[in-house]
Amino acid sequence: MTSIDRFLPRSGELNARLHQMVPGGAHTYAKGDDQYPEGMAPIITRGCGSHVWDVDGNSYIEYGSGLRSVSLGHAHPRVLEAVRRELDRGANFVRPSIVEVEAAQRFLETVPTAEMVKFAKNGSDVTTAAVRLARAITNRPLVALCGDQPFFSTDDWFIATTAMSAGIPAQIAELTVSFPYGDLDATDELLRRHDGQVACLILEAATQGDPPPGYLAGLRDLAHRHGCLLVFDEMITGFRCSEAGAQGLYGVVPDLSTFGKALGNGFAVSALAGRRELMERGGLHHSRDRVFFLSTTHGAETHSLAAAMAVLETYVEEGVTARLHALGERLAAGVREAAAGMGVADHVVVRGRASNLVYATLDENGQPSQDYRTLFLRQLIAGGVLAPSFVVSSALTDEDVDRTVDVVAQACAVYRKALDAADPTAWMGGRPVKPAFRRFV
Ligand SMILES: Cc1ncc(COP(=O)(O)O)c(C=O)c1O
């Protein structure tokens, strides 16, 4: 239709090659080219700060970097310096390294609500470990997860509950039940219905905004009254809520909590943290059955732990969470103003905590629309903004944000035209983008 169509020819070829070699064409479903407008899924060559470059020679201001893992921006100097120092000294040994001592100490100082920590590589490693530990401690089979939240683990206890549960025996799905966010009565009812069966409640303590007053404390009391554990998945809230996670911000200490993503600024490191008496069940200081709750070859990888320490120090010393909030607020205000200016305020809607913004694209009837998302994403990418969400990194500058708002304004002008035509297809450039979780291809 326009020059946009031929914007990314080399990326197109490489996406096709990836699909020949890698099922899904990416190593995370959320990065798949099916979630981008046709012909507009860039293959990245490098990143620096808030920008990335693709194989076609384009540069982009990037949001949501590394699925929210690169919160300080790409190739962050302080993180790289710490990593480089370790690279020359060996990556993994037959016994724990001094870096494991230092990283545990640094983590526990930064998240003072946690008494012990164990590191691994993926968020899923640690959420699954939390679930197993809770089951072992309570001797109960069921896990209750917050059904309003999108993702907890690649493991069966969670994937069994999704639209992509093929390959998981139905009996596994029966072991996971769900509760709604913010509704203590409904959760109480669930726990009564499964009296004495639920090992833990697992949730993200906050997603779109602050929890209702008293909710998290009420949930903890409820869990304990029913003899189960409270687990906070802090994969995103650590450290977008505060340097000490949601538990630090809201002052409610969960029994166990799990961290990942931003912890390594792109290097692979995750953490299970929690109360000493619970975590010790995975240790050697008790006389009960041992629990194989978390033991990974690569959990000790020195340069990733060094990255984690540098990240934690940077967050505290440079006030990174506050900066993420300030950038997000500037962006949200700018996007809202741009959308209003173009007459699409009710259709391009920014939501969420300022440090973790997402957007909705709504059609003429105010319904979520993949067609309009396709149109919007296409305009953003053409304008040099790679933004499947508006999740900020601290490397963004005010100029980056202002430039993004300009591109959003242009996209909103096109959006308005499509709304007026009551048909976005002319601006979609091909098939609509698709959600990551769906049953059929
Ligand atoms: C809230 C939450 N928990 C857990 C995970 C799993 O983390 P990982 O992909 O590192 O296994 C994710 C990943 O997207 C997540 O968003």
CSV table of C-alpha atoms and ligand atoms in Angstrom, one decimal:
chain,number,residue,atom,x,y,z
A,1,MET,CA,0.0,0.0,0.0
A,2,THR,CA,2.7,2.5,1.0
A,3,SER,CA,6.4,2.5,1.4
A,4,ILE,CA,5.8,1.0,4.8
A,5,ASP,CA,5.2,-2.4,3.1
A,6,ARG,CA,8.9,-2.8,2.1
A,7,PHE,CA,10.3,-1.4,5.2
A,8,LEU,CA,12.0,-4.5,6.6
A,9,PRO,CA,12.9,-6.9,3.7
A,10,ARG,CA,16.0,-8.4,5.4
A,11,SER,CA,14.1,-8.9,8.7
A,12,GLY,CA,11.4,-10.6,6.7
A,13,GLU,CA,13.9,-13.1,5.2
A,14,LEU,CA,15.5,-13.8,8.5
A,15,ASN,CA,12.1,-14.3,10.2
A,16,ALA,CA,11.3,-16.9,7.5
A,17,ARG,CA,14.6,-18.6,8.2
A,18,LEU,CA,14.0,-18.6,11.9
A,19,HIS,CA,10.7,-20.3,11.4
A,20,GLN,CA,12.5,-23.0,9.4
A,21,MET,CA,14.8,-23.7,12.3
A,22,VAL,CA,13.1,-22.5,15.5
A,23,PRO,CA,9.5,-23.5,16.2
A,24,GLY,CA,7.5,-20.3,16.5
A,25,GLY,CA,10.4,-18.3,15.1
A,26,ALA,CA,11.5,-17.0,18.5
A,27,HIS,CA,12.6,-18.3,21.9
A,28,THR,CA,9.7,-16.7,23.7
A,29,TYR,CA,6.2,-16.7,22.3
A,30,ALA,CA,5.8,-13.1,23.3
A,31,LYS,CA,8.5,-12.1,20.8
A,32,GLY,CA,7.0,-14.0,17.9
A,33,ASP,CA,6.5,-12.2,14.5
A,34,ASP,CA,2.8,-13.2,14.7
A,35,GLN,CA,2.5,-10.4,17.3
A,36,TYR,CA,3.7,-7.8,14.9
A,37,PRO,CA,2.1,-6.4,11.7
A,38,GLU,CA,3.0,-8.4,8.6
A,39,GLY,CA,6.5,-7.7,7.3
A,40,MET,CA,7.2,-5.4,10.3
A,41,ALA,CA,8.9,-7.7,12.8
A,42,PRO,CA,12.4,-6.4,13.0
A,43,ILE,CA,15.4,-8.7,13.7
A,44,ILE,CA,17.7,-6.9,16.0
A,45,THR,CA,21.4,-6.5,15.6
A,46,ARG,CA,22.3,-4.6,18.7
A,47,GLY,CA,21.0,-2.3,21.4
A,48,CYS,CA,22.5,0.6,23.3
A,49,GLY,CA,20.6,2.4,26.1
A,50,SER,CA,17.1,3.0,25.0
A,51,HIS,CA,17.7,2.3,21.3
A,52,VAL,CA,18.0,-0.9,19.2
A,53,TRP,CA,19.0,-1.3,15.6
A,54,ASP,CA,17.7,-3.9,13.1
A,55,VAL,CA,19.3,-5.8,10.2
A,56,ASP,CA,17.6,-3.5,7.7
A,57,GLY,CA,19.6,-0.5,9.1
A,58,ASN,CA,16.7,1.1,11.1
A,59,SER,CA,17.0,2.3,14.6
A,60,TYR,CA,14.2,2.4,17.1
A,61,ILE,CA,13.3,3.8,20.5
A,62,GLU,CA,12.5,0.6,22.3
A,63,TYR,CA,9.9,-0.2,25.0
A,64,GLY,CA,9.5,-3.3,27.0
A,65,SER,CA,13.1,-4.3,26.3
A,66,GLY,CA,13.9,-8.0,26.7
A,67,LEU,CA,10.4,-8.7,28.0
A,68,ARG,CA,10.9,-6.1,30.8
A,69,SER,CA,14.3,-7.6,31.8
A,70,VAL,CA,16.5,-4.8,30.5
A,71,SER,CA,15.2,-2.1,32.8
A,72,LEU,CA,18.4,-0.1,32.9
A,73,GLY,CA,18.8,0.0,29.1
A,74,HIS,CA,21.0,-2.1,26.9
A,75,ALA,CA,24.7,-2.6,27.5
A,76,HIS,CA,24.5,-0.7,30.8
A,77,PRO,CA,28.1,0.4,31.6
A,78,ARG,CA,28.0,-0.5,35.3
A,79,VAL,CA,26.5,-3.9,34.7
A,80,LEU,CA,28.9,-4.6,31.9
A,81,GLU,CA,31.9,-3.6,34.0
A,82,ALA,CA,30.8,-6.1,36.8
A,83,VAL,CA,30.2,-8.8,34.2
A,84,ARG,CA,33.6,-8.3,32.5
A,85,ARG,CA,35.4,-8.5,35.8
A,86,GLU,CA,34.0,-12.0,36.4
A,87,LEU,CA,34.4,-13.2,32.8
A,88,ASP,CA,38.2,-13.5,33.2
A,89,ARG,CA,37.9,-15.3,36.5
A,90,GLY,CA,35.8,-18.3,35.4
A,91,ALA,CA,32.0,-18.9,35.1
A,92,ASN,CA,31.2,-21.9,37.3
A,93,PHE,CA,33.1,-24.2,39.7
A,94,VAL,CA,32.8,-27.5,41.5
A,95,ARG,CA,32.1,-25.6,44.7
A,96,PRO,CA,30.3,-22.3,45.4
A,97,SER,CA,32.2,-19.2,44.5
A,98,ILE,CA,32.7,-16.1,46.6
A,99,VAL,CA,30.3,-14.3,44.2
A,100,GLU,CA,27.5,-16.5,45.5
A,101,VAL,CA,28.1,-15.2,49.1
A,102,GLU,CA,28.3,-11.6,47.9
A,103,ALA,CA,25.2,-11.8,45.7
A,104,ALA,CA,23.1,-13.4,48.4
A,105,GLN,CA,24.2,-10.7,50.9
A,106,ARG,CA,23.5,-7.9,48.4
A,107,PHE,CA,20.1,-9.3,47.6
A,108,LEU,CA,19.0,-9.7,51.2
A,109,GLU,CA,20.2,-6.2,52.0
A,110,THR,CA,18.2,-4.8,49.2
A,111,VAL,CA,15.0,-6.9,49.8
A,112,PRO,CA,15.1,-6.8,53.6
A,113,THR,CA,11.8,-8.6,53.9
A,114,ALA,CA,13.4,-11.8,52.7
A,115,GLU,CA,15.5,-13.9,55.1
A,116,MET,CA,17.1,-16.4,52.6
A,117,VAL,CA,17.5,-16.5,48.9
A,118,LYS,CA,18.4,-19.0,46.2
A,119,PHE,CA,19.4,-18.1,42.7
A,120,ALA,CA,18.4,-19.7,39.4
A,121,LYS,CA,18.2,-18.7,35.8
A,122,ASN,CA,14.5,-18.3,34.8
A,123,GLY,CA,11.4,-16.8,36.5
A,124,SER,CA,9.7,-20.1,36.0
A,125,ASP,CA,12.5,-22.0,37.9
A,126,VAL,CA,11.7,-20.0,41.0
A,127,THR,CA,7.9,-19.8,40.8
A,128,THR,CA,7.8,-23.6,40.4
A,129,ALA,CA,10.2,-24.0,43.2
A,130,ALA,CA,8.0,-21.8,45.4
A,131,VAL,CA,5.0,-24.0,44.6
A,132,ARG,CA,6.9,-27.2,45.3
A,133,LEU,CA,8.2,-25.9,48.5
A,134,ALA,CA,4.7,-24.8,49.6
A,135,ARG,CA,3.3,-28.2,48.7
A,136,ALA,CA,6.1,-30.0,50.6
A,137,ILE,CA,5.7,-27.8,53.7
A,138,THR,CA,1.9,-27.9,53.8
A,139,ASN,CA,1.6,-31.5,52.5
A,140,ARG,CA,-1.3,-30.2,50.3
A,141,PRO,CA,-1.7,-30.8,46.6
A,142,LEU,CA,-3.5,-27.7,45.2
A,143,VAL,CA,-2.0,-24.4,44.1
A,144,ALA,CA,-4.3,-21.3,43.9
A,145,LEU,CA,-3.1,-18.7,41.4
A,146,CYS,CA,-4.6,-15.3,40.7
A,147,GLY,CA,-6.7,-15.9,37.6
A,148,ASP,CA,-6.6,-12.2,36.5
A,149,GLN,CA,-2.9,-12.2,35.9
A,150,PRO,CA,-1.4,-13.5,32.6
A,151,PHE,CA,1.7,-15.6,33.4
A,152,PHE,CA,3.5,-17.4,36.2
A,153,SER,CA,5.6,-20.2,34.8
A,154,THR,CA,6.4,-22.3,31.7
A,155,ASP,CA,5.8,-25.4,33.9
A,156,ASP,CA,2.8,-27.7,33.9
A,157,TRP,CA,1.1,-26.4,37.0
A,158,PHE,CA,0.6,-23.1,35.3
A,159,ILE,CA,0.5,-23.9,31.5
A,160,ALA,CA,-2.2,-26.5,32.2
A,161,THR,CA,-4.5,-23.6,33.0
A,162,THR,CA,-3.9,-21.8,29.7
A,163,ALA,CA,-5.3,-22.1,26.2
A,164,MET,CA,-2.1,-23.9,25.2
A,165,SER,CA,-2.4,-26.9,27.6
A,166,ALA,CA,-1.8,-29.5,24.9
A,167,GLY,CA,0.7,-32.1,26.2
A,168,ILE,CA,-0.3,-31.8,29.8
A,169,PRO,CA,-2.4,-34.5,31.4
A,170,ALA,CA,-5.8,-33.2,32.5
A,171,GLN,CA,-5.2,-34.4,36.0
A,172,ILE,CA,-2.4,-31.7,36.3
A,173,ALA,CA,-4.9,-29.0,35.5
A,174,GLU,CA,-7.1,-30.2,38.4
A,175,LEU,CA,-4.4,-29.4,40.8
A,176,THR,CA,-4.4,-25.7,40.0
A,177,VAL,CA,-7.4,-23.5,41.1
A,178,SER,CA,-7.7,-19.7,40.7
A,179,PHE,CA,-8.9,-16.7,42.7
A,180,PRO,CA,-9.8,-13.2,41.5
A,181,TYR,CA,-7.6,-10.3,42.3
A,182,GLY,CA,-8.8,-7.9,45.0
A,183,ASP,CA,-11.7,-10.1,46.2
A,184,LEU,CA,-11.0,-11.5,49.6
A,185,ASP,CA,-14.5,-13.0,50.0
A,186,ALA,CA,-14.2,-15.0,46.8
A,187,THR,CA,-10.8,-16.3,47.9
A,188,ASP,CA,-12.1,-17.2,51.3
A,189,GLU,CA,-14.9,-19.1,49.6
A,190,LEU,CA,-12.4,-20.9,47.3
A,191,LEU,CA,-10.3,-21.9,50.3
A,192,ARG,CA,-13.3,-23.2,52.1
A,193,ARG,CA,-14.4,-25.2,49.1
A,194,HIS,CA,-11.0,-26.8,49.0
A,195,ASP,CA,-10.6,-27.0,52.7
A,196,GLY,CA,-7.2,-28.2,53.7
A,197,GLN,CA,-6.1,-28.8,50.1
A,198,VAL,CA,-4.5,-25.5,49.0
A,199,ALA,CA,-0.8,-25.3,49.6
A,200,CYS,CA,-0.3,-21.6,48.5
A,201,LEU,CA,-1.8,-18.5,47.0
A,202,ILE,CA,0.4,-17.1,44.3
A,203,LEU,CA,0.0,-13.7,42.7
A,204,GLU,CA,1.6,-10.5,41.5
A,205,ALA,CA,0.9,-8.2,44.4
A,206,ALA,CA,0.1,-5.3,42.0
A,207,THR,CA,-0.3,-5.0,38.3
A,208,GLN,CA,-2.3,-2.1,36.9
A,209,GLY,CA,-2.2,0.1,40.0
A,210,ASP,CA,-2.1,0.0,43.7
A,211,PRO,CA,-3.9,-2.9,45.4
A,212,PRO,CA,-7.2,-2.1,47.2
A,213,PRO,CA,-6.5,-0.8,50.7
A,214,GLY,CA,-5.8,-3.6,53.1
A,215,TYR,CA,-6.0,-6.3,50.3
A,216,LEU,CA,-2.5,-7.7,50.6
A,217,ALA,CA,-2.5,-7.9,54.4
A,218,GLY,CA,-6.0,-9.4,54.3
A,219,LEU,CA,-4.8,-12.0,51.8
A,220,ARG,CA,-1.9,-12.9,53.9
A,221,ASP,CA,-4.2,-13.3,57.0
A,222,LEU,CA,-6.6,-15.3,54.9
A,223,ALA,CA,-3.9,-17.6,53.6
A,224,HIS,CA,-2.5,-18.2,57.1
A,225,ARG,CA,-6.0,-18.8,58.6
A,226,HIS,CA,-6.5,-21.5,56.0
A,227,GLY,CA,-3.0,-23.0,56.7
A,228,CYS,CA,-1.5,-22.1,53.3
A,229,LEU,CA,1.4,-19.9,52.2
A,230,LEU,CA,1.3,-16.6,50.4
A,231,VAL,CA,3.7,-16.2,47.5
A,232,PHE,CA,4.3,-13.0,45.6
A,233,ASP,CA,5.6,-13.3,42.1
A,234,GLU,CA,7.8,-10.2,41.9
A,235,MET,CA,9.1,-10.9,38.4
A,236,ILE,CA,7.7,-7.5,37.2
A,237,THR,CA,7.0,-5.6,40.5
A,238,GLY,CA,10.7,-6.2,41.4
A,239,PHE,CA,11.9,-3.6,40.8
A,240,ARG,CA,9.3,-1.5,39.0
A,241,CYS,CA,7.3,-1.0,42.3
A,242,SER,CA,10.3,-0.4,44.5
A,243,GLU,CA,13.9,-1.5,45.0
A,244,ALA,CA,12.5,-4.0,47.5
A,245,GLY,CA,9.7,-5.1,45.2
A,246,ALA,CA,6.0,-4.8,45.9
A,247,GLN,CA,6.6,-6.2,49.4
A,248,GLY,CA,8.9,-3.3,50.1
A,249,LEU,CA,6.4,-0.7,48.8
A,250,TYR,CA,3.3,-2.1,50.4
A,251,GLY,CA,4.9,-3.4,53.6
A,252,VAL,CA,3.2,-6.8,53.4
A,253,VAL,CA,5.7,-9.6,53.7
A,254,PRO,CA,4.8,-12.8,51.8
A,255,ASP,CA,6.0,-16.2,53.0
A,256,LEU,CA,7.9,-16.7,49.7
A,257,SER,CA,8.6,-14.4,46.8
A,258,THR,CA,10.2,-14.8,43.4
A,259,PHE,CA,12.3,-12.4,41.3
A,260,GLY,CA,13.8,-12.5,37.8
A,261,LYS,CA,13.6,-10.3,34.7
A,262,ALA,CA,15.1,-6.9,35.8
A,263,LEU,CA,17.4,-8.6,38.4
A,264,GLY,CA,20.1,-9.2,35.8
A,265,ASN,CA,19.4,-6.4,33.3
A,266,GLY,CA,19.3,-9.0,30.5
A,267,PHE,CA,21.7,-11.5,32.1
A,268,ALA,CA,20.0,-14.7,33.2
A,269,VAL,CA,19.4,-14.7,36.9
A,270,SER,CA,16.3,-15.2,39.1
A,271,ALA,CA,15.8,-15.6,42.8
A,272,LEU,CA,13.5,-17.4,45.2
A,273,ALA,CA,13.4,-15.6,48.5
A,274,GLY,CA,11.5,-16.1,51.7
A,275,ARG,CA,11.2,-16.7,55.4
A,276,ARG,CA,14.1,-18.7,56.9
A,277,GLU,CA,12.1,-21.5,58.5
A,278,LEU,CA,10.4,-22.2,55.1
A,279,MET,CA,13.5,-21.9,52.9
A,280,GLU,CA,15.4,-24.1,55.3
A,281,ARG,CA,13.2,-27.0,54.3
A,282,GLY,CA,15.2,-27.0,51.1
A,283,GLY,CA,18.4,-27.0,53.2
A,284,LEU,CA,20.3,-29.2,55.6
A,285,HIS,CA,19.3,-27.8,59.0
A,286,HIS,CA,16.3,-29.9,59.8
A,287,SER,CA,15.4,-33.5,60.4
A,288,ARG,CA,12.3,-33.7,58.2
A,289,ASP,CA,12.1,-35.1,54.6
A,290,ARG,CA,14.4,-33.1,52.4
A,291,VAL,CA,12.8,-31.0,49.6
A,292,PHE,CA,14.4,-30.9,46.2
A,293,PHE,CA,13.1,-27.4,45.6
A,294,LEU,CA,15.7,-25.6,43.6
A,295,SER,CA,19.1,-26.9,42.3
A,296,THR,CA,20.4,-25.7,39.0
A,297,THR,CA,23.8,-26.2,37.3
A,298,HIS,CA,23.8,-22.6,36.0
A,299,GLY,CA,22.3,-20.9,39.1
A,300,ALA,CA,25.9,-20.2,40.2
A,301,GLU,CA,27.1,-18.6,37.0
A,302,THR,CA,29.4,-15.9,38.3
A,303,HIS,CA,28.9,-13.1,35.7
A,304,SER,CA,25.1,-13.3,36.0
A,305,LEU,CA,25.3,-13.0,39.8
A,306,ALA,CA,27.8,-10.1,39.3
A,307,ALA,CA,25.2,-8.5,37.0
A,308,ALA,CA,22.5,-8.9,39.6
A,309,MET,CA,24.7,-7.2,42.2
A,310,ALA,CA,25.5,-4.3,39.9
A,311,VAL,CA,21.8,-4.0,39.1
A,312,LEU,CA,20.7,-3.9,42.8
A,313,GLU,CA,23.4,-1.3,43.6
A,314,THR,CA,22.4,0.8,40.6
A,315,TYR,CA,18.8,0.8,41.6
A,316,VAL,CA,19.5,1.9,45.1
A,317,GLU,CA,22.3,4.4,44.4
A,318,GLU,CA,20.7,6.0,41.3
A,319,GLY,CA,17.1,5.9,42.4
A,320,VAL,CA,16.1,3.9,39.3
A,321,THR,CA,12.5,3.1,40.3
A,322,ALA,CA,11.7,6.8,40.8
A,323,ARG,CA,13.2,7.5,37.4
A,324,LEU,CA,11.1,4.8,35.8
A,325,HIS,CA,8.0,6.3,37.3
A,326,ALA,CA,8.9,9.8,36.2
A,327,LEU,CA,9.6,8.7,32.6
A,328,GLY,CA,6.4,6.7,32.5
A,329,GLU,CA,4.4,9.6,33.8
A,330,ARG,CA,5.8,11.9,31.1
A,331,LEU,CA,5.1,9.3,28.5
A,332,ALA,CA,1.5,8.5,29.7
A,333,ALA,CA,0.7,12.2,29.9
A,334,GLY,CA,2.1,12.8,26.4
A,335,VAL,CA,0.3,9.8,24.8
A,336,ARG,CA,-3.0,10.8,26.5
A,337,GLU,CA,-2.7,14.3,25.2
A,338,ALA,CA,-1.8,13.2,21.7
A,339,ALA,CA,-4.7,10.7,21.6
A,340,ALA,CA,-7.1,13.4,22.8
A,341,GLY,CA,-5.7,15.9,20.3
A,342,MET,CA,-6.4,13.4,17.5
A,343,GLY,CA,-9.9,12.5,18.8
A,344,VAL,CA,-9.0,8.9,19.8
A,345,ALA,CA,-8.7,9.3,23.6
A,346,ASP,CA,-11.3,6.6,24.0
A,347,HIS,CA,-9.5,4.2,21.7
A,348,VAL,CA,-5.8,4.5,22.4
A,349,VAL,CA,-5.8,4.0,26.1
A,350,VAL,CA,-2.7,3.9,28.3
A,351,ARG,CA,-3.0,1.8,31.4
A,352,GLY,CA,-1.0,0.7,34.4
A,353,ARG,CA,1.6,1.8,36.8
A,354,ALA,CA,3.8,4.6,35.3
A,355,SER,CA,6.9,2.3,35.5
A,356,ASN,CA,5.0,-0.5,33.7
A,357,LEU,CA,2.7,1.0,31.1
A,358,VAL,CA,0.7,-1.0,28.6
A,359,TYR,CA,-1.8,0.3,26.1
A,360,ALA,CA,-5.2,-0.9,24.7
A,361,THR,CA,-6.4,-0.3,21.2
A,362,LEU,CA,-10.2,-0.2,21.1
A,363,ASP,CA,-12.5,-0.2,18.0
A,364,GLU,CA,-15.5,2.0,17.1
A,365,ASN,CA,-17.5,0.1,19.8
A,366,GLY,CA,-14.9,0.5,22.5
A,367,GLN,CA,-13.9,-3.2,22.2
A,368,PRO,CA,-10.3,-4.4,22.3
A,369,SER,CA,-9.2,-4.8,18.7
A,370,GLN,CA,-6.3,-6.7,17.2
A,371,ASP,CA,-7.0,-5.0,13.9
A,372,TYR,CA,-6.5,-1.6,15.4
A,373,ARG,CA,-3.5,-2.8,17.4
A,374,THR,CA,-2.0,-3.9,14.0
A,375,LEU,CA,-2.6,-0.4,12.5
A,376,PHE,CA,-1.2,1.3,15.6
A,377,LEU,CA,1.9,-0.9,15.9
A,378,ARG,CA,2.6,-0.5,12.2
A,379,GLN,CA,2.6,3.3,12.4
A,380,LEU,CA,4.8,3.2,15.5
A,381,ILE,CA,7.3,0.9,13.9
A,382,ALA,CA,7.3,3.0,10.7
A,383,GLY,CA,8.0,6.0,12.9
A,384,GLY,CA,11.0,4.3,14.6
A,385,VAL,CA,9.3,3.3,17.9
A,386,LEU,CA,9.3,-0.4,18.8
A,387,ALA,CA,6.6,-0.5,21.4
A,388,PRO,CA,4.5,-3.6,22.0
A,389,SER,CA,3.9,-2.0,25.3
A,390,PHE,CA,5.0,1.4,26.8
A,391,VAL,CA,7.1,-0.3,29.5
A,392,VAL,CA,10.0,2.2,30.0
A,393,SER,CA,13.7,1.6,30.7
A,394,SER,CA,15.7,4.1,32.8
A,395,ALA,CA,17.9,4.7,29.7
A,396,LEU,CA,15.2,6.6,28.0
A,397,THR,CA,15.7,10.3,27.8
A,398,ASP,CA,13.1,13.0,27.9
A,399,GLU,CA,13.9,13.6,24.2
A,400,ASP,CA,13.2,9.9,23.5
A,401,VAL,CA,9.8,10.2,25.3
A,402,ASP,CA,8.9,13.4,23.5
A,403,ARG,CA,9.9,11.8,20.1
A,404,THR,CA,7.7,8.8,21.0
A,405,VAL,CA,4.8,11.1,21.7
A,406,ASP,CA,5.2,12.8,18.3
A,407,VAL,CA,5.1,9.3,16.6
A,408,VAL,CA,2.1,8.3,18.7
A,409,ALA,CA,0.3,11.5,17.6
A,410,GLN,CA,0.9,10.6,13.9
A,411,ALA,CA,-0.3,7.1,14.6
A,412,CYS,CA,-3.4,8.5,16.3
A,413,ALA,CA,-4.2,10.6,13.2
A,414,VAL,CA,-4.2,7.5,11.1
A,415,TYR,CA,-6.2,5.7,13.8
A,416,ARG,CA,-8.9,8.4,13.6
A,417,LYS,CA,-9.1,8.0,9.8
A,418,ALA,CA,-9.7,4.3,10.2
A,419,LEU,CA,-12.3,4.9,12.9
A,420,ASP,CA,-14.1,7.3,10.6
A,421,ALA,CA,-14.0,4.7,7.8
A,422,ALA,CA,-15.2,2.1,10.4
A,423,ASP,CA,-12.6,-0.2,8.9
A,424,PRO,CA,-8.9,-0.4,9.7
A,425,THR,CA,-8.0,-3.0,7.1
A,426,ALA,CA,-6.6,-0.5,4.6
A,427,TRP,CA,-4.0,0.5,7.2
A,428,MET,CA,-3.1,-3.0,8.5
A,429,GLY,CA,-0.7,-4.1,5.7
A,430,GLY,CA,-1.9,-7.7,6.0
A,431,ARG,CA,-3.2,-10.1,8.6
A,432,PRO,CA,-3.9,-8.9,12.2
A,433,VAL,CA,-1.5,-9.3,15.0
A,434,LYS,CA,-2.3,-12.2,17.3
A,435,PRO,CA,-2.2,-12.7,21.1
A,436,ALA,CA,0.7,-14.9,22.4
A,437,PHE,CA,-1.6,-17.3,24.2
A,438,ARG,CA,-4.1,-18.9,21.9
A,439,ARG,CA,-5.2,-22.5,21.3
A,440,PHE,CA,-4.8,-22.6,17.5
A,441,VAL,CA,-2.1,-21.2,15.2
B,1,LIG,C1,4.8,-12.4,36.3
B,1,LIG,C2,5.7,-13.4,35.7
B,1,LIG,N1,6.1,-14.5,36.4
B,1,LIG,C3,6.9,-15.5,35.8
B,1,LIG,C4,7.4,-15.3,34.6
B,1,LIG,C5,8.3,-16.4,34.0
B,1,LIG,O1,9.6,-15.9,33.9
B,1,LIG,P1,10.6,-16.6,32.8
B,1,LIG,O2,10.2,-16.3,31.4
B,1,LIG,O3,12.0,-16.0,33.2
B,1,LIG,O4,10.6,-18.1,33.1
B,1,LIG,C6,7.0,-14.2,33.8
B,1,LIG,C7,7.5,-14.1,32.4
B,1,LIG,O5,7.0,-13.4,31.6
B,1,LIG,C8,6.2,-13.2,34.4
B,1,LIG,O6,5.8,-12.1,33.7
